Coordinates of C-alpha atoms in Angstrom, one line a residue:
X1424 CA -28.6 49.4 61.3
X1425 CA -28.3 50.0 57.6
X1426 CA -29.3 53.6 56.4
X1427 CA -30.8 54.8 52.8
X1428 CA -28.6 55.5 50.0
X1429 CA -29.1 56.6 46.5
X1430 CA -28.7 53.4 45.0
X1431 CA -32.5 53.0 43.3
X1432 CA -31.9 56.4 42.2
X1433 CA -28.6 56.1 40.4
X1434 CA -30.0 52.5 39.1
X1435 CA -32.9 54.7 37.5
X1436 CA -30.4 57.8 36.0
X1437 CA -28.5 54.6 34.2
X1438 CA -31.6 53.6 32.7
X1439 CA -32.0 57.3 31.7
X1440 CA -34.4 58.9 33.9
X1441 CA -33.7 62.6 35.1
X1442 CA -36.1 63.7 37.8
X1443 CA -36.5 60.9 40.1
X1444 CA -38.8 61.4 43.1
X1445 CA -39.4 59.5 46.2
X1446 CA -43.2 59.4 47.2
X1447 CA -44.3 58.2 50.3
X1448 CA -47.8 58.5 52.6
X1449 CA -48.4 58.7 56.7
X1450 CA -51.5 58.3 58.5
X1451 CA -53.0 55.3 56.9
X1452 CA -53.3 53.9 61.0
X1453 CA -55.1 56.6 62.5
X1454 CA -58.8 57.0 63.5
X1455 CA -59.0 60.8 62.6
X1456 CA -57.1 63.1 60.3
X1457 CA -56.6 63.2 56.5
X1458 CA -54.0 61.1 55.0
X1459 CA -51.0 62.9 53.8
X1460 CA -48.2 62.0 50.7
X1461 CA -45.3 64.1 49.9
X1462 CA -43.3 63.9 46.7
X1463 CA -39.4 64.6 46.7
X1464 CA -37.0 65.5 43.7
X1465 CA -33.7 65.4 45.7
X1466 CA -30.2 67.4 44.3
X1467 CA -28.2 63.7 44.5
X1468 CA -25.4 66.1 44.5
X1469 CA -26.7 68.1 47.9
X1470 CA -28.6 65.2 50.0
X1471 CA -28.8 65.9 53.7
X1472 CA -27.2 63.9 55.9
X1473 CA -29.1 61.7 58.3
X1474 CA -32.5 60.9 56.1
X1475 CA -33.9 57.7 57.5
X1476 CA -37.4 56.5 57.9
X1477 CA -39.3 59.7 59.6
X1478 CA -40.3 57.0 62.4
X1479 CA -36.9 56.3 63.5
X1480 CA -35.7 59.4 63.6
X1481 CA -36.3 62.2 66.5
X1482 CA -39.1 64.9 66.7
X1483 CA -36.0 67.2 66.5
X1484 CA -34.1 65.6 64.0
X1485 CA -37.2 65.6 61.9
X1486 CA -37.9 69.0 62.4
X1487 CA -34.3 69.9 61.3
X1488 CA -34.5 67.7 58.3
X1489 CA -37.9 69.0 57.1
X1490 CA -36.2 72.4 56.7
X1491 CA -33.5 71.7 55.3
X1492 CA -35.0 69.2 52.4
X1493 CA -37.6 71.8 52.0
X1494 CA -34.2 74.3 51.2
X1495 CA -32.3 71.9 49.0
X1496 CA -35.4 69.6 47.3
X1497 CA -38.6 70.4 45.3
X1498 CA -41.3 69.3 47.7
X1499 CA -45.0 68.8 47.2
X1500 CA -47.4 67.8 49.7
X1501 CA -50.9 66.5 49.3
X1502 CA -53.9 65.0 51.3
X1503 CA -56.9 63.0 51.1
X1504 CA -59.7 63.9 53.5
X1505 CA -61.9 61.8 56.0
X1506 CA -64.9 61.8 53.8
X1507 CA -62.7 60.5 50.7
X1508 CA -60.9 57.7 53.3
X1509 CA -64.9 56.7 54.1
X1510 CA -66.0 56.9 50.8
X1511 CA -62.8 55.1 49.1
X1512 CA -61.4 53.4 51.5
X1513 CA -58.1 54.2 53.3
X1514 CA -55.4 52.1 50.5
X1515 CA -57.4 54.2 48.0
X1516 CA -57.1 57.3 49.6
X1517 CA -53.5 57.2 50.2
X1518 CA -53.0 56.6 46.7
X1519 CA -54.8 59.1 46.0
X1520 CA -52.9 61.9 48.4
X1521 CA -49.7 60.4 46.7
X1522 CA -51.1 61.0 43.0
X1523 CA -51.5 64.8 44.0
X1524 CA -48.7 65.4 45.9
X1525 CA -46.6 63.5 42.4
X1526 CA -48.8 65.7 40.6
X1527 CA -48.3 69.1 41.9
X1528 CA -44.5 68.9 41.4
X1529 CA -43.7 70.9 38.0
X1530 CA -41.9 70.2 36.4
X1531 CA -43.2 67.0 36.1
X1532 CA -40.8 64.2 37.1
X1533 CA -40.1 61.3 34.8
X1534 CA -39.7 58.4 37.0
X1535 CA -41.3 57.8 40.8
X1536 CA -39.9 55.5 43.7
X1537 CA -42.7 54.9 45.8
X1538 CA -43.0 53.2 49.1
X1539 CA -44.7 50.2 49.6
X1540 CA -45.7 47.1 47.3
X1541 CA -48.1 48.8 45.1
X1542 CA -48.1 51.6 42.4
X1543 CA -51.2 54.1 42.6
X1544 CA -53.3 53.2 39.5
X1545 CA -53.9 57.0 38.6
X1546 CA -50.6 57.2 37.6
X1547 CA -49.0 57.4 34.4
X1548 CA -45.0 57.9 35.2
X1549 CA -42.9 55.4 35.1
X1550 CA -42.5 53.7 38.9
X1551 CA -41.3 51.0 41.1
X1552 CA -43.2 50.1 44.5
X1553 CA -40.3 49.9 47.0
X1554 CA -41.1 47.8 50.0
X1555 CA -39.5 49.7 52.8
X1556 CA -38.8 52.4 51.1
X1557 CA -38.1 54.8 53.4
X1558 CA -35.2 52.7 54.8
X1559 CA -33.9 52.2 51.4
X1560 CA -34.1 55.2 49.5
X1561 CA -33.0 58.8 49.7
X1562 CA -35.8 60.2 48.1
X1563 CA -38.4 57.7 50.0
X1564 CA -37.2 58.8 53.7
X1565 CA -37.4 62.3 52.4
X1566 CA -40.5 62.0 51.3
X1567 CA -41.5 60.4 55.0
X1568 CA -39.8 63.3 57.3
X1569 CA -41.4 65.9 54.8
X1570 CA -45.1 63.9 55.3
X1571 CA -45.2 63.3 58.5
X1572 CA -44.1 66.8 59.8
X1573 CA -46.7 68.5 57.6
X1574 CA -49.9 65.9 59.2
X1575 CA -48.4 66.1 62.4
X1576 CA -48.7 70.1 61.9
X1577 CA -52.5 69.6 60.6
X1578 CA -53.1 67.4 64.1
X1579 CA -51.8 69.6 66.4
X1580 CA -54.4 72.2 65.0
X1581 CA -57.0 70.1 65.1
X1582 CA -56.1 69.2 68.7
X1583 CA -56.8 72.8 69.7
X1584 CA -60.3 73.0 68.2
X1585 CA -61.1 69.4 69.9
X1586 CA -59.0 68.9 73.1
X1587 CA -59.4 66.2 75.4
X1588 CA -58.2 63.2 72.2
X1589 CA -54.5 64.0 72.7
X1590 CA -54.3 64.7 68.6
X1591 CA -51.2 66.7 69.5
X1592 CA -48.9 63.8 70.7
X1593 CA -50.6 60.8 69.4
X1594 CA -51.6 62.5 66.0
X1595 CA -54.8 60.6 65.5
X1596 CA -53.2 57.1 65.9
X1597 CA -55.6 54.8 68.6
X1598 CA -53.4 55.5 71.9
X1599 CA -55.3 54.9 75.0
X1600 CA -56.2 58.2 75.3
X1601 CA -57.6 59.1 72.0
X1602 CA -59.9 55.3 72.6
X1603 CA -61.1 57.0 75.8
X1604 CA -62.1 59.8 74.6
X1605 CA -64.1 58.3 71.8
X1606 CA -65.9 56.9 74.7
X1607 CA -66.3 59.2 76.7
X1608 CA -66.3 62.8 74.3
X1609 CA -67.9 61.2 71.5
X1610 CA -67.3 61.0 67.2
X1611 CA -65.8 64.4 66.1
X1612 CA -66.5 65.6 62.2
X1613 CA -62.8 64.8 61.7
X1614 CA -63.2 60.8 62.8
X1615 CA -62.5 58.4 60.2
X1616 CA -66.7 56.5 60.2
X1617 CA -65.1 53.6 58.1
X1618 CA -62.8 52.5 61.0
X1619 CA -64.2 50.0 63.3
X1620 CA -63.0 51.8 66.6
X1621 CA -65.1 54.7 65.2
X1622 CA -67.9 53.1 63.5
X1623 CA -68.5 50.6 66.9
X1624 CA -68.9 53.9 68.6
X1625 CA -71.5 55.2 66.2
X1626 CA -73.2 52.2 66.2
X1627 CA -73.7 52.1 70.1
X1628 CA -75.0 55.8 69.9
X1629 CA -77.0 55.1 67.4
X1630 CA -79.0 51.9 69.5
X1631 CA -78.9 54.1 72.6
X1632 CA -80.8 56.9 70.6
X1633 CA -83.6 53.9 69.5

């Protein structure tokens, strides 16, 4: 199983480039929750062992990672929220989450390595989309551990104010558990409306109630 190196970063210092970060989103599968991007500028000279795409790795080993990137790297983490994923759509969203979280790092970087096949259009810095990312680059896989811990946080406190959807182990994501209790506990505020599971829901309700 091949691992991510630094080799799209050290093709980008050749070309001149300084502050490099990997940007990546999670949650763009879930039926509640924001969507959350982190942006990484790694030390290539102090990268932790063991970065790999956040889904491959342990909840331990992630949790280990997280606080050691969040030691060695600058680290910015953003969100969009369930009204902007119904009112933009959730590609637009993340795009959005990733052009705060690139925004909030300061100082600014000067070239980004993004996950996935498109660039977010409100960007201005240099970038290349990186299809797999996270199992390619450094920065990218960082960028996932740092992302997913920090939404994962944000579900397990939203589990506690609405139990019964499983938030805390399926983090929003349509398990079995989280479908039947759509059906059978109903839309919370923190439901995604745009997303058919969701909106199908809604939509019976709303012919019941007529």
């Amino acid at each position: 199983m091949s691992t991510p190196d630094n080799s799209l970063e050290l093709a980008a210092r050749a070309r001149g480039h300084r502050r490099i970060a990997g940007v990546d989103e999670v949650g763009r599968g879930p039926l509640a929750g924001p969507v959350t991007a982190a942006a990484v500028v790694l030390d290539l000279d102090a990268v932790p062992g063991g970065l790999n795409d956040s889904k491959k790795l342990s909840p331990k080993v992630r949790a280990v990672l997280n606080q050691e990137l969040h030691r060695v790297a600058e680290v910015s983490i953003a969100h969009a929220s369930v009204e902007e994923i119904d009112r933009l759509n959730i590609l637009r969203a993340s795009h959005l989450a990733m052009e705060r979280a690139v925004a909030a790092l300061s100082p600014a970087p000067d070239f980004l390595l993004i996950d996935g096949n498109l660039i977010p259009c409100g960007l201005s810095i240099p970038a290349e989309a990186v299809i797999k990312g996270d199992a390619r680059s450094v920065s990218i896989s960082a960028a996932s551990i740092v992302a997913k811990i920090a939404r994962d946080r944000i579900m397990v406190d939203l589990a506690q104010q609405h139990p019964g959807y499983g938030w805390e182990t399926n983090a929003g994501y349509p398990s079995k558990r989280h479908r039947d209790a759509l059906q059978n506990l109903g839309v919370t505020p923190h439901h995604r409306r745009s997303f058919k599971p969701v909106h199908n829901i809604l939509y019976q309700e709303k012919s019941i109630s007529h």
